[in-house]
Backbone as a ProteinNet text record, in pm:
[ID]
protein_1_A
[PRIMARY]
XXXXXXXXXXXXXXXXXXXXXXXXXXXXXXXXXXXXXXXXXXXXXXXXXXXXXXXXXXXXXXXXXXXXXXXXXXXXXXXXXXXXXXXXXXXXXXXXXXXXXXXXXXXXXXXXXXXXXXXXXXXXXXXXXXXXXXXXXXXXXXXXXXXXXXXXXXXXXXXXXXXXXXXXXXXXXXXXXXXXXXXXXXXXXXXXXXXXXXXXXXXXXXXXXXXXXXXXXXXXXXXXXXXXXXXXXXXXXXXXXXXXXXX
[TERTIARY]
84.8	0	88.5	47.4	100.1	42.8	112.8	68.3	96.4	10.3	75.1	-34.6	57.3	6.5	25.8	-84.9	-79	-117.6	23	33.1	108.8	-4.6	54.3	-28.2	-75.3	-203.8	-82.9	-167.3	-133.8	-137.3	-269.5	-322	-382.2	-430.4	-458.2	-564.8	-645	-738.3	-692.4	-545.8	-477.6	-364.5	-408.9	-316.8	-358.3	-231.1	-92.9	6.4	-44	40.9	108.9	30.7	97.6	202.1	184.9	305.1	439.7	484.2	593.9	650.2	541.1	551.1	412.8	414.2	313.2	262.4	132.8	15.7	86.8	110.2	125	251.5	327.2	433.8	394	305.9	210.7	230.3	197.5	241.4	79.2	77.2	-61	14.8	-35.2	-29.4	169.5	217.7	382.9	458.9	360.9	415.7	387.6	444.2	407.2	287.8	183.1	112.6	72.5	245.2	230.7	282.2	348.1	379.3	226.3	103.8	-25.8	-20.3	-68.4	-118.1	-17.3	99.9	222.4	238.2	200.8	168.7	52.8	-39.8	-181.8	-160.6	-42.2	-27	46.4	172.2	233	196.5	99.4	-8.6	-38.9	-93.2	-208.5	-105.9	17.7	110.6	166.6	179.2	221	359.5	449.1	570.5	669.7	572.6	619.9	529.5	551.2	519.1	563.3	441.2	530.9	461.8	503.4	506	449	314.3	308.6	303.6	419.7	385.8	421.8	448.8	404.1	458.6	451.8	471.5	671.8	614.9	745	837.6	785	789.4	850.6	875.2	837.9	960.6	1097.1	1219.7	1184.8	1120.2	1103.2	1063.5	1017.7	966.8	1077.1	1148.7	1291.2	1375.8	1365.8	1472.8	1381.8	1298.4	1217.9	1213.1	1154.9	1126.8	1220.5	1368.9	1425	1406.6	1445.3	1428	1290.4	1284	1134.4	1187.3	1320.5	1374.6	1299.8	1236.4	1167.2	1005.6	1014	892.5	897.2	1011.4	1019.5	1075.8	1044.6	1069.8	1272	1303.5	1404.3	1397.7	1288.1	1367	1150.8	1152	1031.9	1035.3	964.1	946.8	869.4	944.5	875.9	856.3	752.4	718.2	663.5	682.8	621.6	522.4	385.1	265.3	301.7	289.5	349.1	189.1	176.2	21.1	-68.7	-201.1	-304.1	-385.7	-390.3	-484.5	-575.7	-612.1	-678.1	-613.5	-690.5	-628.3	-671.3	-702.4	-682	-575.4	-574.5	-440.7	-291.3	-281.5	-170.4	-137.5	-327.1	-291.6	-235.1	-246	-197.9	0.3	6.4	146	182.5	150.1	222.5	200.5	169.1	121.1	264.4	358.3	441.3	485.1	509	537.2	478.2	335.3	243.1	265.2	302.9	376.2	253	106.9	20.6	-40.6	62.6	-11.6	-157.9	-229.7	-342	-275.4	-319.4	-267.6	-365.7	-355.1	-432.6	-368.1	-464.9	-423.8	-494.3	-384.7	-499.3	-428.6	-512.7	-493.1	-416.1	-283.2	-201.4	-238.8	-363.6	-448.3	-555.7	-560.4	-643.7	-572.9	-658	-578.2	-714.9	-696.1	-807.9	-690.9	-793.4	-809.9	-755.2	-792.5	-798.1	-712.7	-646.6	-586.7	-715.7	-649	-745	-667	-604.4	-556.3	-666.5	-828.9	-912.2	-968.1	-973.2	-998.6	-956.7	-819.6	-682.9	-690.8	-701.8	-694.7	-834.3	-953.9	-1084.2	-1077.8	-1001.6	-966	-894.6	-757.9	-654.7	-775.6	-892.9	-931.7	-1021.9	-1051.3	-1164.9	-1134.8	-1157.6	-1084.5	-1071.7	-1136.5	-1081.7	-1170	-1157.1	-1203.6	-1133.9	-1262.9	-1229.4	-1272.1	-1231.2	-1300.4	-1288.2	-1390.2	-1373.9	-1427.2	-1374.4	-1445.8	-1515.9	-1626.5	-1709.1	-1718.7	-1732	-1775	-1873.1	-1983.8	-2095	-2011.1	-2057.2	-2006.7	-2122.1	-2130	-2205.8	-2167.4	-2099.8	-2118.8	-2064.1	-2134.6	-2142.8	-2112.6	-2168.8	-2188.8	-2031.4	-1916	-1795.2	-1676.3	-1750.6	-1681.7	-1764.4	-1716.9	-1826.7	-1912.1	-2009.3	-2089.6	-2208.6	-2233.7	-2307.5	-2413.5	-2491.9	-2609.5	-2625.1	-2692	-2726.8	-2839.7	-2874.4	-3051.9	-3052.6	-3129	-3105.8	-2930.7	-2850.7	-2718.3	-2631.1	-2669.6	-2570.9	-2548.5	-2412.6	-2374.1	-2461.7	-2556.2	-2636.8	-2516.6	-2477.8	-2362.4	-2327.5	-2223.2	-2163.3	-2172.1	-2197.6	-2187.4	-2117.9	-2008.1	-1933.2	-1992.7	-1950.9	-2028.3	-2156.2	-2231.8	-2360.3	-2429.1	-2502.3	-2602.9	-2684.6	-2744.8	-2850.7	-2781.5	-2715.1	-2654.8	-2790.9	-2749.1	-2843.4	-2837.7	-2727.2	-2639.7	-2605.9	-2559.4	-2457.6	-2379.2	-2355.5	-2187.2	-2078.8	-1969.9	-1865.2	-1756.4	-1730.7	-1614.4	-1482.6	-1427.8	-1303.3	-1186.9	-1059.4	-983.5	-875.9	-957.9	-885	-928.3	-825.3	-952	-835.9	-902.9	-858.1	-884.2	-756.8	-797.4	-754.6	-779.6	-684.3	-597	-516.8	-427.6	-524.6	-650.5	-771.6	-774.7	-775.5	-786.7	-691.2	-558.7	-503.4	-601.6	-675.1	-697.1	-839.5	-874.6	-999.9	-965.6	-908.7	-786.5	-793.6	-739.9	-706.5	-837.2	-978.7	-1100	-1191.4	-1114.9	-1170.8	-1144.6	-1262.3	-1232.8	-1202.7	-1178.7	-1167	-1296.3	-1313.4	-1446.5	-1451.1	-1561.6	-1569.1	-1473.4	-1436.8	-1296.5	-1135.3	-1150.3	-1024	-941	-1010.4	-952.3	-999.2	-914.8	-965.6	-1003.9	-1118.1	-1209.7	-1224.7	-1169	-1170.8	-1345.2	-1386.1	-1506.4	-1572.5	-1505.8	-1545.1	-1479.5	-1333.6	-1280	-1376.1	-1460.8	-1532.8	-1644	-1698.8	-1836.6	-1820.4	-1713.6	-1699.6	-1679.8	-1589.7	-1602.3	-1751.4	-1824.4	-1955.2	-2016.3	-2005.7	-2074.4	-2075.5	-1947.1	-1878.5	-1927.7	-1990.1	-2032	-1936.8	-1826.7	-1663.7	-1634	-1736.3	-1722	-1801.1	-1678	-1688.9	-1677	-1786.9	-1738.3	-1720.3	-1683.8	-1681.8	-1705.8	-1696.4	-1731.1	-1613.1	-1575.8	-1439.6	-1448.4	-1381.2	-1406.8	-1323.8	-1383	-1310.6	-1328	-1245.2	-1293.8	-1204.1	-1262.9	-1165.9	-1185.1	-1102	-1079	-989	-1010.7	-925	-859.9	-773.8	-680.4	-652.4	-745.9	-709.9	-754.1	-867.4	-894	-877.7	-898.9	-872.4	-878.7	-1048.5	-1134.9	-1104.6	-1073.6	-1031.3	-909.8	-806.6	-681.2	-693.9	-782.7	-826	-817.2	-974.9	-1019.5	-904.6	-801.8	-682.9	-639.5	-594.8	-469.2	-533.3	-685	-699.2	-750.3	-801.9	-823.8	-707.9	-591.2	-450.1	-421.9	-451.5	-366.9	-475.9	-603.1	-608.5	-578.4	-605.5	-587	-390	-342	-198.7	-205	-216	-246.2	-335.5	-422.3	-531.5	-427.1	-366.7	-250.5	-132.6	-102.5	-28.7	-28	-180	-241.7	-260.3	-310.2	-350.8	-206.5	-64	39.5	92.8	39.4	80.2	31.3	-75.9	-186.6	-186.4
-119.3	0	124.5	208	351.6	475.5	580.8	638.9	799.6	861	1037.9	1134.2	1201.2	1335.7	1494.8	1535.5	1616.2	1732.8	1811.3	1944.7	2068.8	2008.9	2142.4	2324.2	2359.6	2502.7	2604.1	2662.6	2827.8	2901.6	2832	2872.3	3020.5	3052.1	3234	3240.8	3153.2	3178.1	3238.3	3169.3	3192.5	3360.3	3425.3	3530.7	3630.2	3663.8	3714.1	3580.6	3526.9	3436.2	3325.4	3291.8	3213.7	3287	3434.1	3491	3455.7	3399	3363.6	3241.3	3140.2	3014.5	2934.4	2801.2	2712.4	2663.9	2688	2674	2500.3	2470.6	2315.7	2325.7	2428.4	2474.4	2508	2575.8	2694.8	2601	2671.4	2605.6	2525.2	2406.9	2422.1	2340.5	2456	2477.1	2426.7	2353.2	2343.6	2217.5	2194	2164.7	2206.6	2199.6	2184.9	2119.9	2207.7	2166.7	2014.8	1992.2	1875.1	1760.6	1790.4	1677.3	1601.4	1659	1553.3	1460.3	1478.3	1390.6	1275.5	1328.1	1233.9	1135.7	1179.4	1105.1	1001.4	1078.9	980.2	798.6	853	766.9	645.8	740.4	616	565.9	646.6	552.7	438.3	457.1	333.3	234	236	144.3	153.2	264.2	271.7	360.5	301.4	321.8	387.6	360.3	402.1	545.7	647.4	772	891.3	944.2	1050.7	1148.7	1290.6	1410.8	1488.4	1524.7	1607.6	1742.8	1778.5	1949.4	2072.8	2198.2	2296.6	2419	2461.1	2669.5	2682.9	2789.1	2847.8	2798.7	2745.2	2658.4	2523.8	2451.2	2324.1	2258.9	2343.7	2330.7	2295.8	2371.5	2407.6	2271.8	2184.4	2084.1	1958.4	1993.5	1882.2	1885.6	2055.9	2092.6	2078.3	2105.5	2028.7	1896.3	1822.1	1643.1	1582.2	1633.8	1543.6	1395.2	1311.6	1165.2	1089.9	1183.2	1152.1	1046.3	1129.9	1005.3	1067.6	1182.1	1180.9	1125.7	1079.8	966	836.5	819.9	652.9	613.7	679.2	652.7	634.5	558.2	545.1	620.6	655.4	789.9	861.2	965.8	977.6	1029.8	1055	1075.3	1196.9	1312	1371	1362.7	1474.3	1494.9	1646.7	1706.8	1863.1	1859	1912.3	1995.6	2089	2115.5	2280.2	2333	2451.4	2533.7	2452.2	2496.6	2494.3	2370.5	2278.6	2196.2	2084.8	2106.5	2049.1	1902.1	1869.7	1785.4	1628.5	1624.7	1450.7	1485.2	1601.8	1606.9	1619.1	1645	1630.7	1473.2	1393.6	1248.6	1151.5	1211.4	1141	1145	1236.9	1232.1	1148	1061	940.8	797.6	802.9	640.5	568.8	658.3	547.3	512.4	596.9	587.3	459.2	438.2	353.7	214.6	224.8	114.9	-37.3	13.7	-89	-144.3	-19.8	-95.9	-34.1	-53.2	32.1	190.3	247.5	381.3	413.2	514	606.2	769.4	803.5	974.5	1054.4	1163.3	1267.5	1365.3	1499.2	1634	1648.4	1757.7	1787.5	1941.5	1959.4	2034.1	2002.6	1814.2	1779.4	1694.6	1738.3	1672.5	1623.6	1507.4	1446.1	1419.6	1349	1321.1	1202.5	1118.7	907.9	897.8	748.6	661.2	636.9	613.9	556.7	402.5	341.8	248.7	110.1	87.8	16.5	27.1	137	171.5	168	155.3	94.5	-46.2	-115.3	-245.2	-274.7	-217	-292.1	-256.6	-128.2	-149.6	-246	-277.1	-367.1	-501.2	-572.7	-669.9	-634.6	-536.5	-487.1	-549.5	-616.7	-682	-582.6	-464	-340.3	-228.5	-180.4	16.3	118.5	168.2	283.7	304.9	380.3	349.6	529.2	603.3	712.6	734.5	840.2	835.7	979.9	968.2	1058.2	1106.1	1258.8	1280.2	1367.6	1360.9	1494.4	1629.6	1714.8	1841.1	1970.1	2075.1	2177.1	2274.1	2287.3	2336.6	2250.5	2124.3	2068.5	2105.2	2241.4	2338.5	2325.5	2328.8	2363.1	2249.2	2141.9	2033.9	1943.4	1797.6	1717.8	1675	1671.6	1581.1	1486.4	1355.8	1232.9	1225.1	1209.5	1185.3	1034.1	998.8	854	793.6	700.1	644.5	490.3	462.4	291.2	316.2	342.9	302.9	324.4	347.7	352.4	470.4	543	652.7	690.9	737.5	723.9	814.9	951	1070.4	1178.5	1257.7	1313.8	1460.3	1549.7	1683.3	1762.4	1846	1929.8	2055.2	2089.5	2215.9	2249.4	2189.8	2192.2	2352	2390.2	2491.4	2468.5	2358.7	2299.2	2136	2140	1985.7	1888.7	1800.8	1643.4	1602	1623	1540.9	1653.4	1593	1666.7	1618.7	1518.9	1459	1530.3	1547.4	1604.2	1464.6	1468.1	1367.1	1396.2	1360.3	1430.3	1435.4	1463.5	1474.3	1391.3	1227.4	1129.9	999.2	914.3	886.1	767.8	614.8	502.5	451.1	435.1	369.1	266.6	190.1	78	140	102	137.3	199.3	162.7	212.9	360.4	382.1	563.1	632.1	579.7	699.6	655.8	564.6	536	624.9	662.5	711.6	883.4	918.7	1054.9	1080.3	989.1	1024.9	1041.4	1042.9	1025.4	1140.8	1254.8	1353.5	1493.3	1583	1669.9	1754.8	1884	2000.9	2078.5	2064.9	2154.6	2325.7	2376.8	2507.4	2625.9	2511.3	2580.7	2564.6	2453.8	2474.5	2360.7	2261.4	2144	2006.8	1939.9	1817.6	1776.5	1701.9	1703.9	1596.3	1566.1	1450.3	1371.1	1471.3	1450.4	1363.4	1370.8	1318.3	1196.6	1195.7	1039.5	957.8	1024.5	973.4	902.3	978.3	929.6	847.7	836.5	702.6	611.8	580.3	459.9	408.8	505	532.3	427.3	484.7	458	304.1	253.1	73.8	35.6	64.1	-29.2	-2.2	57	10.4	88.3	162.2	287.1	259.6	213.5	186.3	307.8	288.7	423.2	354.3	509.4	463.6	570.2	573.2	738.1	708.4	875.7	876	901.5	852.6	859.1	978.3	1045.7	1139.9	1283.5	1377.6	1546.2	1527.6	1651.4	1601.6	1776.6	1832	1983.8	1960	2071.7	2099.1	2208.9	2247.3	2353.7	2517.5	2514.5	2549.7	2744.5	2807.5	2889.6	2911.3	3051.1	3155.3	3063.5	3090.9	3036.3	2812.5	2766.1	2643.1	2597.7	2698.8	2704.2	2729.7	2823.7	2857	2717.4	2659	2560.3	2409.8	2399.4	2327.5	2352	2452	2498.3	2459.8	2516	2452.4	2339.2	2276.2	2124.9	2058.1	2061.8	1978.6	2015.1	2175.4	2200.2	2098.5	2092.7	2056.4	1930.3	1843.8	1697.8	1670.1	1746.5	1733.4	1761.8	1839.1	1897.3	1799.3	1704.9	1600.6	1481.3	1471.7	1358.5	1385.8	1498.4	1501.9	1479.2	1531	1532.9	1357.9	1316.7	1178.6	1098.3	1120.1	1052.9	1131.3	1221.1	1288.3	1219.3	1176.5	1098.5	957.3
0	0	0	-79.1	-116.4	-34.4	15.6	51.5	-23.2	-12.6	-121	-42.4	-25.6	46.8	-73	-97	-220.4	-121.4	-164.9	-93.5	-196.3	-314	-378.1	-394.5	-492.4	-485.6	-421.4	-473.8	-450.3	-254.1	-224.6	-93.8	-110.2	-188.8	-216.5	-117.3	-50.1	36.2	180.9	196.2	301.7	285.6	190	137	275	296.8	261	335	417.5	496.8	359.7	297.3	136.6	92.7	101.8	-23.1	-27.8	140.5	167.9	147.5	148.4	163.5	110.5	117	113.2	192	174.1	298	394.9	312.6	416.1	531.2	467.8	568.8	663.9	660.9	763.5	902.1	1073.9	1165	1217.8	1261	1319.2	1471.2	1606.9	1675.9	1715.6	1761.5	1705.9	1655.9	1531.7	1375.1	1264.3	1164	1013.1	1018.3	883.7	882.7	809	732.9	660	737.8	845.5	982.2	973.2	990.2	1005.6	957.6	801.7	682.3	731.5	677.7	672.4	820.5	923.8	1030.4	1041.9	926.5	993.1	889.2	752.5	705.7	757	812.4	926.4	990	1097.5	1210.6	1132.8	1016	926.4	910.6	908.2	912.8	773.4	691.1	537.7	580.2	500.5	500.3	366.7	262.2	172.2	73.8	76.3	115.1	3.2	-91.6	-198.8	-148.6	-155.8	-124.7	-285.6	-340.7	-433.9	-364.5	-452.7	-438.2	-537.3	-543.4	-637.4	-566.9	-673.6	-648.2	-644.2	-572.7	-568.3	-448.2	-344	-207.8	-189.5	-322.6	-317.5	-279.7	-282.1	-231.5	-60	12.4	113	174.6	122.2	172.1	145.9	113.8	140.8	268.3	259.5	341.8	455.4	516.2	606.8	698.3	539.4	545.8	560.9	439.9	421	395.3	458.7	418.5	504.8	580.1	650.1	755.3	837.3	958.3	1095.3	1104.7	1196	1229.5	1111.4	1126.3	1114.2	1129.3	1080.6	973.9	837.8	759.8	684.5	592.1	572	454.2	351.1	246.4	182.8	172.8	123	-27.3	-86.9	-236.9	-253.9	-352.7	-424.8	-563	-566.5	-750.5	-713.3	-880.7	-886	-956.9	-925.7	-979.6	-1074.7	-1199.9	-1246.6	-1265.7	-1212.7	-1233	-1127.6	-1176.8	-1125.4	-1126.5	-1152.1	-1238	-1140.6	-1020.1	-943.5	-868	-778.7	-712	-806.3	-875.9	-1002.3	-1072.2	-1130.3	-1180.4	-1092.3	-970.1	-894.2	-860.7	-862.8	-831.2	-920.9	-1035.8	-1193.1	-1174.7	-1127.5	-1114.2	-1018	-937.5	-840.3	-930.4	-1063.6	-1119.4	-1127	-1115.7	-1190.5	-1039.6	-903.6	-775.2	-713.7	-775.6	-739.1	-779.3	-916.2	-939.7	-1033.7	-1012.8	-957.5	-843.6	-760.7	-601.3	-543.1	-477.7	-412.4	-357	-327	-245.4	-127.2	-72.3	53.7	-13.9	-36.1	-104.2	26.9	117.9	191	181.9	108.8	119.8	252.9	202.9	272.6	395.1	380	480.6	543.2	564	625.7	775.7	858.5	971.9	1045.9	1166	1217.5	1301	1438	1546	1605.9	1515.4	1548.3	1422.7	1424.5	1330.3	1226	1088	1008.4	931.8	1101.8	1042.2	1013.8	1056.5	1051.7	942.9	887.9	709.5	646.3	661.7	548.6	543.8	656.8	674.5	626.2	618.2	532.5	356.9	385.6	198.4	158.4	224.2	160.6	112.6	205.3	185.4	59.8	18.9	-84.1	-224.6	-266.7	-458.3	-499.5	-518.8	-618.6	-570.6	-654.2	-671.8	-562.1	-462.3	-412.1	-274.2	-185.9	-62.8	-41.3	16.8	75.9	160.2	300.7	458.4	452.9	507.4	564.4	681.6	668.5	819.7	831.8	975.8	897.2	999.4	929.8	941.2	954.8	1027.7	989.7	843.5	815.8	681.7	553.4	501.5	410.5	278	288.7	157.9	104.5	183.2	137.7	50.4	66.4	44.5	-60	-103.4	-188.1	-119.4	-122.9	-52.5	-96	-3.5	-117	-74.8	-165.6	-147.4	-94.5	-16.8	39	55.5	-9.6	28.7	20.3	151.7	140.9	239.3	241	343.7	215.1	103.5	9.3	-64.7	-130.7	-162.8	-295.2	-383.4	-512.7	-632.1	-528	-606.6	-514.7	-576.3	-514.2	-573	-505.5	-559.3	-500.6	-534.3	-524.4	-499.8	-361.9	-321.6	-307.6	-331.2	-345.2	-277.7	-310.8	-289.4	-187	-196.4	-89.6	-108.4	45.6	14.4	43.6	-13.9	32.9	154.5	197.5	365.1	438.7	566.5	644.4	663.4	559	535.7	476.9	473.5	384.6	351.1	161.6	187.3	218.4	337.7	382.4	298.9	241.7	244.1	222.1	246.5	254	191.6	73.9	-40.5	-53.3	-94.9	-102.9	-251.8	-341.5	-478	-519.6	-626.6	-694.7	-797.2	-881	-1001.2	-1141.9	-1090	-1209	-1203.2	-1088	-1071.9	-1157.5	-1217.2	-1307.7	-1451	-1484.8	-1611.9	-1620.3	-1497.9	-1434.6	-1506.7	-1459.3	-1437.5	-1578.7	-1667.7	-1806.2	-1869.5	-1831.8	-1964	-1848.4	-1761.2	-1700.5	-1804.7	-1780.7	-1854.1	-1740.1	-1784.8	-1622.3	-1638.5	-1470.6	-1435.7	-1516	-1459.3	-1482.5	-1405.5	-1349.4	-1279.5	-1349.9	-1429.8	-1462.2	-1447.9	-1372.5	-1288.1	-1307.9	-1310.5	-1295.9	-1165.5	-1137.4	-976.7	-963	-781.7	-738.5	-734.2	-708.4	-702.5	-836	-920.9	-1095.3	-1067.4	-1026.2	-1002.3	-916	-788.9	-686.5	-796.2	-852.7	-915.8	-1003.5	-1091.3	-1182.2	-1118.2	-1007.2	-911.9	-895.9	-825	-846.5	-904	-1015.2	-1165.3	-1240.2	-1196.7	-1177.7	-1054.4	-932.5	-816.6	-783.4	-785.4	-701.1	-584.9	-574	-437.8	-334	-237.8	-96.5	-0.4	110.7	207	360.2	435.4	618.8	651.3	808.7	880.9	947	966.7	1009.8	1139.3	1226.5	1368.4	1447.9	1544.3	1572.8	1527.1	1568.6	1485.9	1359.6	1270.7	1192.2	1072	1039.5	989	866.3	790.6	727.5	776.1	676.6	723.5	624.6	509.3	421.4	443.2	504	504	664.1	683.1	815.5	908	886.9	1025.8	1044.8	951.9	940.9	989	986.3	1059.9	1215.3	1187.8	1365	1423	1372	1461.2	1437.4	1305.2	1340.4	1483.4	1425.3	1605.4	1766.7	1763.7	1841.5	1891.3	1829.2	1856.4	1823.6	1776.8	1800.8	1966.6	1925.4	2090.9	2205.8	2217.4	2316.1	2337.3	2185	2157.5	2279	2207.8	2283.7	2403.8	2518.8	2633.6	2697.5	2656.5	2710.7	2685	2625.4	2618.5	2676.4	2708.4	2857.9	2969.1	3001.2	3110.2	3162.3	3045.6	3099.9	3107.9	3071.2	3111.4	3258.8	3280.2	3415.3	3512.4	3502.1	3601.1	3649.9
[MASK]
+++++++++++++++++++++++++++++++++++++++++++++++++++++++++++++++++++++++++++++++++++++++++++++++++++++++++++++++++++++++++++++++++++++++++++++++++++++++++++++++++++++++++++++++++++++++++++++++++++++++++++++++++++++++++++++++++++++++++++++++++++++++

């Protein structure tokens, strides 16, 4: 199993704090904000680990990571994004990394709470497709979100206006080696991009899309008020795990 943490974009939501750097650099409460991802993959027990990233920054994340010996790891992997082109097109760039193997892909501004090593371990048993975790959220509106009837996912809409759910799909997305062939027959949204959300629904579309609920809180990191509530729910998460080894 593969793991890739795609931390490339601009971050213009996060402007002026971006101009300097890349949002994943950014601190959440005292780490990098790309220390998470890259942690939640190790928890899951994945060891082998590529880094997409972009901009003008992307140096910055070597000199950082380096070989990834403060996590365990014995060497990690990059690749470069050039431009804009959404997060399917940043995932197209790990196929050859991948090799054929399954992966675990999570946005490099998503951070959670709990291990998602029980959802790695029910994909590995899955014969194929896709697995993605849910969580419900109060503002749905901002993320994809699926429609569900009967216990099962029907589609997925991006941003929605008036969502269906108060689910959001997080951040964190399980495929087979089909997903780059998936990748290649996407056109780009009205944005410009190729959308995960389009890879989500052709899985879809084959029966091959498996889901879970993700246990625990769980944020992104990408705007103001989203960074806020990072910082502090790590901080207390850490400070409650002090406390309870003090005791």
């Amino acid at each position: 199993m593969k793991g890739i943490v795609l931390a490339g974009g601009l971050g213009t939501r996060l402007y002026p704090l971006t101009k300097v750097t890349n949002k994943h650099l950014l601190p959440v409460y005292n780490k990098p904000m790309i220390y998470y991802p890259i942690q939640t993959l190790v928890d899951a027990g994945i060891k082998d680990i590529l880094i997409v990233t972009g901009g003008n920054s992307a140096g910055d994340f070597l000199k950082l990571l380096g070989n990834g010996r403060e996590f365990g790891l014995s060497h990690l992997s990059f690749v470069y994004q050039e431009g804009e082109s959404g997060i399917a097109d940043a995932l197209s760039l790990a196929e050859h990394f991948c090799d054929g193997d399954k992966m675990v892909v999570i946005l490099g501004d998503n951070i959670i709470e709990k291990s998602i090593k029980k959802e790695v371990e029910i994909f590995e048993k899955q014969p194929k497709g896709a697995r993605i975790l849910l969580k419900e959220v109060e503002n749905p509106e901002r993320f994809g979100v699926p429609e569900i009837k009967d216990g099962k996912i029907v589609r997925i809409i991006e941003k929605p206006k008036i969502p269906p759910s108060k689910f959001a799909v997080t951040g964190i997305y399980m495929y087979d080696s089909q997903v780059f062939d998936i990748i290649r027959t996407l056109k780009p949204s009205e944005r410009g991009e190729l959308e995960i959300t389009d890879v989500n629904n052709k899985y879809l579309e084959i029966g091959q899309l498996t889901y879970g609920i993700l246990e625990g809180w769980w944020t992104d990191a990408g705007t103001f008020d989203s960074l806020l509530r990072a910082n502090i729910l790590v901080a207390q998460k850490i400070k409650e795990e002090d406390g309870a080894q003090k005791r």
